[in-house]
Short mmCIF file of C-alpha atoms in Angstrom, two decimals:
data_model
loop_
_atom_site.label_atom_id
_atom_site.label_comp_id
_atom_site.label_asym_id
_atom_site.label_seq_id
_atom_site.Cartn_x
_atom_site.Cartn_y
_atom_site.Cartn_z
CA MET A 1 3.52 38.69 59.11
CA PRO A 2 3.51 36.07 61.92
CA HIS A 3 4.66 32.55 61.14
CA PRO A 4 1.94 29.88 60.79
CA PRO A 5 1.66 27.58 63.84
CA VAL A 6 2.63 24.58 61.67
CA ASN A 7 4.98 24.71 58.70
CA ILE A 8 6.12 21.34 57.35
CA GLU A 9 8.46 20.91 54.38
CA ALA A 10 9.61 17.56 52.94
CA LEU A 11 9.15 15.84 56.30
CA GLY A 12 10.19 12.20 56.52
CA HIS A 13 10.24 9.76 59.42
CA ALA A 14 11.23 6.11 59.80
CA TYR A 15 11.29 3.48 62.53
CA GLY A 16 13.97 0.85 63.01
CA ARG A 17 17.39 0.42 61.46
CA GLY A 18 19.00 -1.60 58.74
CA GLU A 19 16.77 -4.28 57.25
CA LEU A 20 14.10 -3.51 59.84
CA ARG A 21 13.90 0.15 58.89
CA LYS A 22 10.38 1.18 57.82
CA GLN A 23 9.63 4.55 56.27
CA VAL A 24 6.39 5.78 57.89
CA LEU A 25 6.23 9.33 56.53
CA GLU A 26 7.72 10.52 53.26
CA ASP A 27 8.01 13.98 51.71
CA ILE A 28 5.20 15.55 53.76
CA SER A 29 4.60 19.27 53.19
CA LEU A 30 1.79 21.11 54.97
CA GLU A 31 1.12 24.59 56.32
CA ILE A 32 -1.60 25.29 58.90
CA PRO A 33 -2.53 28.94 59.50
CA GLU A 34 -3.56 30.25 62.90
CA GLY A 35 -7.13 29.36 63.91
CA GLU A 36 -7.64 26.75 61.19
CA ILE A 37 -9.14 23.30 61.86
CA VAL A 38 -7.39 20.61 59.82
CA ILE A 39 -8.49 16.97 59.85
CA VAL A 40 -6.11 14.19 58.79
CA THR A 41 -7.75 11.01 57.48
CA GLY A 42 -6.27 7.75 56.28
CA PRO A 43 -6.26 4.00 56.89
CA SER A 44 -4.63 2.37 59.90
CA GLY A 45 -0.87 2.31 59.57
CA SER A 46 -0.76 5.25 57.17
CA GLY A 47 1.28 7.43 59.55
CA LYS A 48 -1.44 9.66 61.01
CA THR A 49 -0.50 9.19 64.65
CA THR A 50 3.20 9.50 63.85
CA LEU A 51 2.53 12.85 62.17
CA LEU A 52 0.56 13.99 65.21
CA THR A 53 3.31 13.01 67.65
CA LEU A 54 5.89 14.88 65.57
CA VAL A 55 3.78 18.03 65.37
CA GLY A 56 3.08 17.66 69.09
CA ALA A 57 6.82 17.69 69.86
CA LEU A 58 6.58 14.26 71.44
CA ARG A 59 9.63 13.29 69.38
CA SER A 60 12.07 15.21 67.19
CA ALA A 61 11.79 15.13 63.41
CA GLN A 62 14.39 13.19 61.41
CA GLN A 63 14.17 14.48 57.84
CA GLY A 64 13.06 17.73 56.23
CA SER A 65 11.80 20.68 58.23
CA LEU A 66 9.09 20.81 60.91
CA LYS A 67 8.45 24.21 62.45
CA VAL A 68 5.82 24.28 65.19
CA LEU A 69 4.91 27.53 66.96
CA GLY A 70 8.04 29.13 65.58
CA GLU A 71 10.46 26.36 66.70
CA GLU A 72 12.35 24.02 64.37
CA LEU A 73 11.81 20.45 65.62
CA ARG A 74 14.18 18.61 63.30
CA ASP A 75 16.89 17.13 65.54
CA ALA A 76 15.49 19.34 68.32
CA ARG A 77 16.88 19.13 71.85
CA PRO A 78 14.66 17.86 74.68
CA ALA A 79 14.41 21.38 76.11
CA THR A 80 13.06 22.71 72.80
CA LEU A 81 10.52 19.89 72.55
CA GLU A 82 9.34 20.55 76.10
CA ARG A 83 9.01 24.28 75.45
CA VAL A 84 6.76 23.59 72.44
CA ARG A 85 4.73 20.91 74.25
CA ARG A 86 3.84 23.39 77.00
CA ARG A 87 1.98 25.46 74.40
CA ILE A 88 -0.03 22.54 72.97
CA GLY A 89 -3.19 20.88 74.28
CA PHE A 90 -3.57 17.12 73.68
CA ILE A 91 -6.79 15.07 73.43
CA PHE A 92 -6.40 11.32 73.06
CA GLN A 93 -8.77 8.50 72.14
CA GLN A 94 -8.62 6.89 75.57
CA HIS A 95 -8.91 10.16 77.54
CA ASN A 96 -5.78 9.38 79.64
CA LEU A 97 -7.44 10.70 82.79
CA LEU A 98 -5.92 9.72 86.11
CA ALA A 99 -8.35 7.30 87.77
CA ALA A 100 -7.51 8.39 91.32
CA LEU A 101 -8.29 12.06 90.65
CA THR A 102 -11.61 13.83 90.32
CA ALA A 103 -12.64 15.70 87.18
CA VAL A 104 -11.57 19.05 88.58
CA GLN A 105 -8.23 17.61 89.77
CA ASN A 106 -7.55 16.13 86.32
CA VAL A 107 -8.23 19.49 84.68
CA GLU A 108 -6.01 21.26 87.22
CA LEU A 109 -3.10 19.24 85.82
CA GLY A 110 -3.63 20.97 82.49
CA ALA A 111 -3.62 24.35 84.25
CA ARG A 112 -0.20 23.61 85.70
CA VAL A 113 1.45 23.62 82.26
CA SER A 114 2.11 27.35 82.19
CA GLY A 115 3.71 27.22 85.64
CA THR A 116 2.53 30.77 86.39
CA ARG A 117 -0.72 30.13 88.28
CA SER A 118 -1.16 29.64 92.00
CA ALA A 119 -3.01 26.58 93.34
CA GLY A 120 -6.13 28.66 93.91
CA GLU A 121 -6.00 30.10 90.39
CA ARG A 122 -5.59 26.63 88.90
CA THR A 123 -8.65 25.33 90.76
CA LYS A 124 -10.72 28.33 89.72
CA ALA A 125 -9.67 27.96 86.07
CA ALA A 126 -10.41 24.20 86.12
CA ARG A 127 -13.90 24.74 87.54
CA ALA A 128 -14.65 27.44 84.97
CA MET A 129 -13.52 25.26 82.06
CA LEU A 130 -15.52 22.27 83.28
CA GLU A 131 -18.57 24.50 83.48
CA GLN A 132 -17.93 25.57 79.87
CA VAL A 133 -17.97 21.97 78.71
CA GLY A 134 -21.16 21.17 80.61
CA MET A 135 -19.57 19.27 83.49
CA ALA A 136 -20.41 21.62 86.39
CA ALA A 137 -22.45 18.88 88.10
CA HIS A 138 -19.58 16.38 87.96
CA LEU A 139 -16.63 18.35 89.31
CA HIS A 140 -15.84 15.84 92.04
CA HIS A 141 -16.62 12.62 90.15
CA ARG A 142 -13.77 10.29 89.30
CA PRO A 143 -13.45 8.92 85.73
CA ASP A 144 -15.02 5.52 86.57
CA ALA A 145 -18.23 7.34 87.57
CA LEU A 146 -18.47 9.16 84.22
CA SER A 147 -19.74 8.06 80.80
CA GLY A 148 -17.42 7.95 77.79
CA GLY A 149 -18.70 11.26 76.51
CA GLN A 150 -18.32 12.87 79.93
CA ARG A 151 -14.74 11.60 80.27
CA GLN A 152 -13.93 13.05 76.87
CA ARG A 153 -15.42 16.40 77.94
CA VAL A 154 -13.08 16.38 80.93
CA ALA A 155 -10.18 15.60 78.58
CA ILE A 156 -11.15 18.56 76.39
CA ALA A 157 -11.34 20.83 79.43
CA ARG A 158 -7.90 19.64 80.55
CA ALA A 159 -6.46 20.32 77.08
CA LEU A 160 -7.92 23.82 76.82
CA VAL A 161 -7.61 25.10 80.40
CA GLY A 162 -3.99 26.14 79.78
CA ARG A 163 -5.13 28.25 76.80
CA PRO A 164 -2.84 26.44 74.35
CA ALA A 165 -1.79 27.96 71.05
CA MET A 166 -2.66 24.67 69.34
CA LEU A 167 -4.87 21.65 70.00
CA LEU A 168 -3.98 18.15 68.80
CA ALA A 169 -6.58 15.37 68.90
CA ASP A 170 -6.00 11.70 68.12
CA GLU A 171 -9.24 9.81 67.30
CA PRO A 172 -11.24 11.76 69.91
CA THR A 173 -14.56 10.10 68.93
CA ALA A 174 -13.38 6.53 68.38
CA SER A 175 -14.76 5.19 71.67
CA LEU A 176 -17.97 7.24 71.59
CA ASP A 177 -21.41 6.67 70.09
CA SER A 178 -22.56 8.97 67.29
CA HIS A 179 -24.43 11.36 69.59
CA SER A 180 -21.61 11.73 72.12
CA GLY A 181 -19.02 11.97 69.35
CA ARG A 182 -20.93 14.79 67.69
CA GLU A 183 -21.23 16.67 70.97
CA VAL A 184 -17.50 16.31 71.63
CA VAL A 185 -16.29 17.65 68.26
CA ASP A 186 -18.85 20.46 68.25
CA LEU A 187 -17.58 21.43 71.68
CA MET A 188 -13.97 21.30 70.52
CA GLN A 189 -14.83 23.47 67.55
CA GLN A 190 -16.77 26.01 69.62
CA LEU A 191 -14.18 26.39 72.37
CA ALA A 192 -11.24 26.46 69.99
CA ARG A 193 -12.96 29.10 67.83
CA GLU A 194 -13.59 31.25 70.90
CA GLU A 195 -9.92 31.02 71.85
CA GLY A 196 -8.60 31.29 68.26
CA THR A 197 -6.82 27.96 68.66
CA THR A 198 -5.38 25.99 65.75
CA ILE A 199 -6.64 22.38 65.66
CA LEU A 200 -5.02 19.33 64.05
CA LEU A 201 -7.28 16.30 64.39
CA VAL A 202 -6.65 12.71 63.29
CA THR A 203 -9.72 10.56 62.70
CA HIS A 204 -11.33 7.61 60.92
CA ASP A 205 -14.78 9.06 61.71
CA ASN A 206 -16.38 10.42 58.53
CA ARG A 207 -19.31 11.79 60.57
CA ILE A 208 -17.24 14.68 61.93
CA LEU A 209 -15.46 15.85 58.78
CA ASP A 210 -17.79 18.83 58.43
CA ILE A 211 -16.10 20.71 61.30
CA ALA A 212 -12.89 21.01 59.28
CA ASP A 213 -11.70 24.04 57.38
CA ARG A 214 -9.52 21.64 55.43
CA ILE A 215 -9.15 17.86 55.13
CA VAL A 216 -5.93 16.10 54.11
CA HIS A 217 -5.41 12.40 53.59
CA LEU A 218 -2.45 10.21 54.49
CA GLU A 219 -1.89 6.92 52.74
CA ASP A 220 1.32 4.87 52.68
CA GLY A 221 3.08 7.73 54.41
CA ARG A 222 2.28 10.29 51.71
CA LEU A 223 -0.03 13.27 51.91
CA GLN A 224 -2.74 13.93 49.35
CA THR A 225 -5.79 16.14 49.16
CA TYR A 226 -9.05 14.74 50.44
CA THR A 227 -10.55 15.15 46.97
CA GLU A 228 -7.89 12.85 45.52
CA SER A 229 -8.55 10.27 48.24
CA VAL A 230 -12.33 10.33 47.65
CA ILE A 231 -11.86 9.87 43.90
CA ALA A 232 -9.48 6.96 44.50
CA GLU A 233 -11.83 5.35 47.03
CA ASN A 234 -14.80 5.71 44.68
CA ARG A 235 -12.82 4.03 41.94
CA ARG A 236 -11.97 1.13 44.25
CA MET A 237 -15.62 0.78 45.28
CA MET A 238 -16.90 0.86 41.71
CA ASP A 239 -14.23 -1.62 40.59
CA THR A 240 -15.32 -3.97 43.39
CA LEU A 241 -18.98 -3.56 42.44
CA ALA A 242 -18.24 -4.25 38.79
CA HIS A 243 -16.15 -7.29 39.71
CA ASN A 244 -18.92 -8.73 41.90
CA MET A 245 -21.55 -8.13 39.24
CA ASN A 246 -19.39 -9.82 36.61
CA ARG A 247 -19.11 -12.90 38.80
CA ARG A 248 -22.87 -13.42 38.58
CA ASP A 249 -24.08 -15.42 35.60
CA MET A 250 -26.87 -13.05 34.65
CA ASP A 251 -27.91 -15.17 31.67
CA ALA A 252 -28.50 -18.17 33.90
CA VAL A 253 -30.31 -16.07 36.52
CA ILE A 254 -32.64 -14.50 33.95
CA GLU A 255 -33.32 -17.68 31.99
CA GLY A 256 -34.73 -19.41 35.05
CA LEU A 257 -37.29 -16.65 35.73
CA ASP A 258 -40.92 -16.58 34.70
CA GLU A 259 -42.50 -13.30 33.59
CA ARG A 260 -43.39 -12.25 37.11
CA GLY A 261 -39.91 -13.05 38.41
CA PHE A 262 -38.33 -11.17 35.51
CA ARG A 263 -40.49 -8.10 36.23
CA ASN A 264 -39.53 -8.26 39.92
CA LEU A 265 -35.85 -8.49 39.02
CA LEU A 266 -36.10 -5.48 36.71
CA GLU A 267 -38.01 -3.49 39.32
CA ASN A 268 -35.44 -4.31 42.00
CA ILE A 269 -32.47 -3.41 39.81
CA THR A 270 -34.21 -0.23 38.64
CA ALA A 271 -35.03 0.78 42.22
CA GLU A 272 -31.45 0.13 43.39
CA SER A 273 -30.03 2.02 40.43
CA GLN A 274 -32.28 5.02 41.04
CA GLN A 275 -31.46 4.97 44.74
CA PHE A 276 -27.75 4.96 43.92
CA ILE A 277 -28.15 7.83 41.42
CA ASP A 278 -30.30 9.89 43.80
CA ALA A 279 -27.99 9.36 46.75
CA THR A 280 -24.91 10.21 44.68
CA ALA A 281 -26.58 13.30 43.25
CA ARG A 282 -27.72 14.53 46.66
CA ALA A 283 -24.32 13.99 48.20
CA GLY A 284 -22.56 15.56 45.23
CA ASP A 285 -24.86 18.57 45.07
CA ARG A 286 -24.58 19.22 48.79
CA ALA A 287 -20.81 18.86 48.93
CA TYR A 288 -20.16 20.76 45.72
CA ALA A 289 -22.66 23.48 46.60
CA SER A 290 -20.82 24.07 49.87
CA LEU A 291 -17.49 24.21 48.07
CA LEU A 292 -18.78 26.61 45.44
CA ARG A 293 -20.58 28.84 47.89
CA ARG A 294 -17.56 29.30 50.10
CA GLY A 295 -15.13 29.41 47.20
CA LEU A 296 -16.97 31.91 45.03
CA PHE A 297 -17.58 34.38 47.86
CA ALA A 298 -14.01 34.06 49.09
CA PHE A 299 -12.54 34.38 45.59
CA THR A 300 -14.72 37.39 44.82
CA ARG A 301 -13.67 39.24 47.96
CA LYS A 302 -10.02 38.37 47.38
CA LEU A 303 -10.25 39.53 43.78
CA ALA A 304 -11.68 42.89 44.83
CA ALA A 305 -8.85 43.38 47.32
CA MET A 306 -6.13 42.39 44.82
CA LEU A 307 -7.51 44.76 42.18
CA ASN A 308 -7.85 47.62 44.67
CA ALA A 309 -11.63 47.64 44.27
CA ASP A 310 -14.14 48.33 47.00
CA ARG A 311 -16.57 45.58 45.96
CA ALA A 312 -16.91 42.74 43.46
CA SER A 313 -19.98 40.81 42.31
CA LEU A 314 -21.02 38.07 39.90
CA PHE A 315 -24.19 37.86 37.79
CA LEU A 316 -25.42 34.64 36.19
CA VAL A 317 -27.20 34.61 32.83
CA GLU A 318 -30.54 32.78 33.12
CA GLY A 319 -32.35 32.99 29.79
CA ASP A 320 -33.22 36.65 29.15
CA LEU A 321 -32.22 37.74 32.67
CA LEU A 322 -29.08 38.15 34.72
CA ARG A 323 -29.36 37.20 38.39
CA LEU A 324 -27.00 38.58 41.04
CA VAL A 325 -25.62 35.50 42.81
CA VAL A 326 -22.41 36.64 44.53
CA ALA A 327 -22.10 39.95 46.38
CA ASP A 328 -21.08 41.11 49.86
CA ASN A 329 -24.52 42.60 50.53
CA LEU A 330 -26.62 39.97 48.76
CA ASP A 331 -28.91 39.35 51.74
CA GLN A 332 -29.56 43.07 52.04
CA LEU A 333 -30.34 43.40 48.33
CA GLY A 334 -32.59 40.36 48.07
CA THR A 335 -33.31 39.04 44.59
CA VAL A 336 -31.71 41.24 41.95
CA THR A 337 -32.35 40.54 38.26
CA VAL A 338 -31.40 42.59 35.20
CA PRO A 339 -32.75 41.99 31.67
CA VAL A 340 -30.06 41.07 29.15
CA GLY A 341 -29.40 44.23 27.15
CA LYS A 342 -30.49 46.57 29.97
CA GLY A 343 -28.20 48.36 32.40
CA ILE A 344 -24.44 48.06 32.37
CA VAL A 345 -24.21 44.33 33.19
CA GLY A 346 -27.03 43.62 30.73
CA ALA A 347 -25.14 45.48 28.00
CA VAL A 348 -22.02 43.41 28.73
CA ALA A 349 -24.03 40.18 28.56
CA ALA A 350 -25.62 41.20 25.24
CA SER A 351 -22.49 42.51 23.54
CA GLY A 352 -19.84 40.22 25.03
CA ASN A 353 -17.60 43.26 25.52
CA ALA A 354 -16.17 44.70 28.72
CA ILE A 355 -17.43 48.09 29.86
CA ARG A 356 -15.56 50.64 31.98
CA VAL A 357 -17.47 53.56 33.51
CA ALA A 358 -15.64 56.47 35.15
CA ASP A 359 -18.74 57.93 36.88
CA ALA A 360 -21.80 55.69 37.20
CA TYR A 361 -24.17 58.63 37.77
CA GLU A 362 -23.16 60.10 34.41
CA ASP A 363 -24.08 56.87 32.59
CA GLN A 364 -27.75 56.53 31.68
CA ARG A 365 -27.53 52.72 31.85
CA PHE A 366 -26.78 52.77 35.58
CA ASN A 367 -29.68 52.01 37.94
CA ARG A 368 -29.43 54.33 40.96
CA GLU A 369 -32.19 52.45 42.80
CA ILE A 370 -29.73 49.86 44.14
CA ASP A 371 -27.62 52.63 45.70
CA ARG A 372 -30.74 54.10 47.29
CA GLN A 373 -31.60 50.71 48.78
CA THR A 374 -28.17 50.11 50.29
CA GLY A 375 -26.87 53.62 50.96
CA TYR A 376 -23.81 52.83 48.86
CA ARG A 377 -22.37 55.41 46.42
CA THR A 378 -21.22 53.77 43.21
CA ARG A 379 -18.60 55.74 41.27
CA SER A 380 -16.41 53.79 38.85
CA ILE A 381 -17.44 50.42 37.38
CA LEU A 382 -15.64 47.68 35.51
CA SER A 383 -17.92 44.96 34.06
CA LEU A 384 -16.52 41.93 32.29
CA PRO A 385 -18.15 39.07 30.34
CA VAL A 386 -17.43 35.55 31.62
CA ARG A 387 -17.44 32.91 28.90
CA ASP A 388 -18.00 29.16 29.16
CA HIS A 389 -15.81 26.51 27.53
CA GLU A 390 -17.73 27.00 24.26
CA GLY A 391 -17.13 30.74 24.23
CA ASN A 392 -20.66 31.80 25.16
CA VAL A 393 -21.28 34.57 27.73
CA PHE A 394 -22.92 32.86 30.67
CA ALA A 395 -22.06 35.38 33.42
CA VAL A 396 -20.89 38.92 34.08
CA ALA A 397 -18.30 39.89 36.71
CA GLN A 398 -18.21 43.42 38.07
CA LEU A 399 -15.90 45.60 40.15
CA LEU A 400 -17.10 48.76 41.90
CA ASN A 401 -15.07 51.81 42.99
CA ARG A 402 -11.30 51.79 42.92
CA ARG A 403 -10.18 52.50 46.44
CA ASP A 404 -7.85 55.29 45.38
CA GLY A 405 -10.79 57.15 43.78
CA ALA A 406 -9.45 56.85 40.23
CA PRO A 407 -11.51 55.18 37.48
CA PHE A 408 -10.67 51.65 36.39
CA ASP A 409 -8.19 51.56 33.50
CA ALA A 410 -7.06 49.16 30.79
CA ASN A 411 -4.52 47.54 33.10
CA ASP A 412 -7.30 46.79 35.63
CA GLU A 413 -9.35 45.25 32.83
CA ASP A 414 -6.47 43.01 31.72
CA ARG A 415 -5.78 41.80 35.25
CA PHE A 416 -9.50 41.25 35.92
CA SER A 417 -9.80 39.22 32.71
CA GLU A 418 -6.80 37.10 33.66
CA PHE A 419 -8.23 36.19 37.06
CA MET A 420 -11.72 35.56 35.73
CA ALA A 421 -10.39 33.04 33.20
CA SER A 422 -9.71 30.73 36.16
CA ILE A 423 -12.64 31.69 38.36
CA GLY A 424 -14.91 31.36 35.34
CA VAL A 425 -14.34 27.59 35.32
CA ILE A 426 -15.63 27.40 38.90
CA PHE A 427 -18.48 29.72 38.06
CA GLU A 428 -19.46 27.57 35.08
CA SER A 429 -19.72 24.60 37.45
CA PHE A 430 -22.00 26.78 39.57
CA LYS A 431 -24.23 27.39 36.55
CA LEU A 432 -24.38 23.68 35.71
CA LEU A 433 -25.32 22.85 39.29
CA SER A 434 -27.97 25.58 39.47
CA ASP A 435 -29.41 24.37 36.15
CA THR A 436 -29.63 20.86 37.59
CA THR A 437 -31.17 21.82 40.93
CA GLY A 438 -33.27 24.68 39.59
CA THR A 439 -32.19 27.06 42.35
CA THR A 440 -29.34 29.31 43.39
CA GLU A 441 -30.56 29.89 46.94
CA GLY A 442 -27.87 27.63 48.34
CA PHE A 443 -25.20 30.07 47.23
CA ARG A 444 -26.24 33.02 49.32
CA SER A 445 -23.61 34.16 51.79
#
C-alpha cells in the first residue's frame, strides 16, 4: 500500500532560543491520504502558516516525525527539502506573481520545476493551464492589469502547471471578495480533483469550508477536530451573550414601560429568540444531515466489504412501516417500504430477533419483485435488529450474498451485531433528525 502524501507524528516546532524560545506547534499528529482536501482553521498566531511551511519543505522539522511524499523532513538536508518542494504546488495570499512578467510567463516558471520540458513545451503547457482557469484572454497581461481574482487564477495555474503531487494554499481567498473567492476555491477543487492532487489549505474564511473532505483546527499550537473547535466557540459565544444580558437591569427596563412598550419588548425578544432557534436548527440540520448522509452510506459499504458481503442496507422503522433509507441502488429502487411483520426485514422488526436465510428464493417471506426490478439475484441474507438507547427496535440492518457463495453463519451474525452497536448510535441520530424534519429525502446517495 502506498504511503500517504503527508504523515505527521508528534510534530513540534519552536522559534527563538533560551528565554525568547516560543513553542509554535506541539504534539501535532495528522495523516492526509492521496487526493484528499484538508482545510486547517484557527486564529492568527495559532501556527497554521508554520505548519504549512513545514509540510511544504520550506524548512526542516525540529521535533517528531514529518514525512511528506515519502521523505522524512525532520532535520532534513537542503537537497532533500528541495527534492520535495519540486513536487509541491504553492498558492499564497498575495499571489507572489512577478510584476515584470506576463501571465503566461509567470505560469511558465511553474512549468520549469520538473526541469524536463523544453522552452516550447513550457509555453504550451502554460497556455493550456491558463485556458483551463479561464484566463485565455489575458495571456499577455501583466499582474497590474489584472483584478485580484484574475491574479489568483494565474497563481493557481502556476501552481498546477507542473502537475504537483500536492497543493498547499495559504489564505488563498483573503484578499478577494466573496464571489471571486468562491470562484477561486471551486477552481482549485475542480482542477485538483481532475489531477488527483492532495490539497492542504489554511484559511480564516468560513465561506469555503464546504470544499473540504476534512477540517482540522489549530489553536495555541495544538491540533483538534473541527467539531471540538465549533463546540468551544459556541460556548464562548453563549457565555458572552449571557454575560451581556446579565449586565442589563431588566427589572429597571421593564418597570419603566407602559403596556404598549412591554408588548413591543416581548414581541422583539420573542422574534429574536425564534430567529436564533430557527437559524440554529437550519444550520444544525443541514450540517448534521450532510454528515449522516455521507457517514451512513460510507459505513454501510465498508461494513459489507469487511463482512465479505456483496451489499448492505438499512431500513428505518416509521410507525407500522419500514422504509429503506441506505442502499447502494436506492435511486434505482425508489421508495421502498415494508410493513412491520411482513417480509424478512418486517419479521426482524416485529420479533426483535436476527434472521439468517441460506437461499432467499426458498423462503416464502422474501419478495422477489425487488430482484426483478434491479436484475440482482439475492441468495443468502442476514437481517439484524438495530435497537435505540432504550432497547426498542427502531431499524433493521441487512447483508446480502456472501461473496464466497456460502450462507451467512453465526460468526457473521456476531460480527455484524458488534459493528451495528456503534453504527446504531449514528443511525438513531438519523431517526431523530428525520422525525424532526419529517423527511428522509436528504439521505439519498
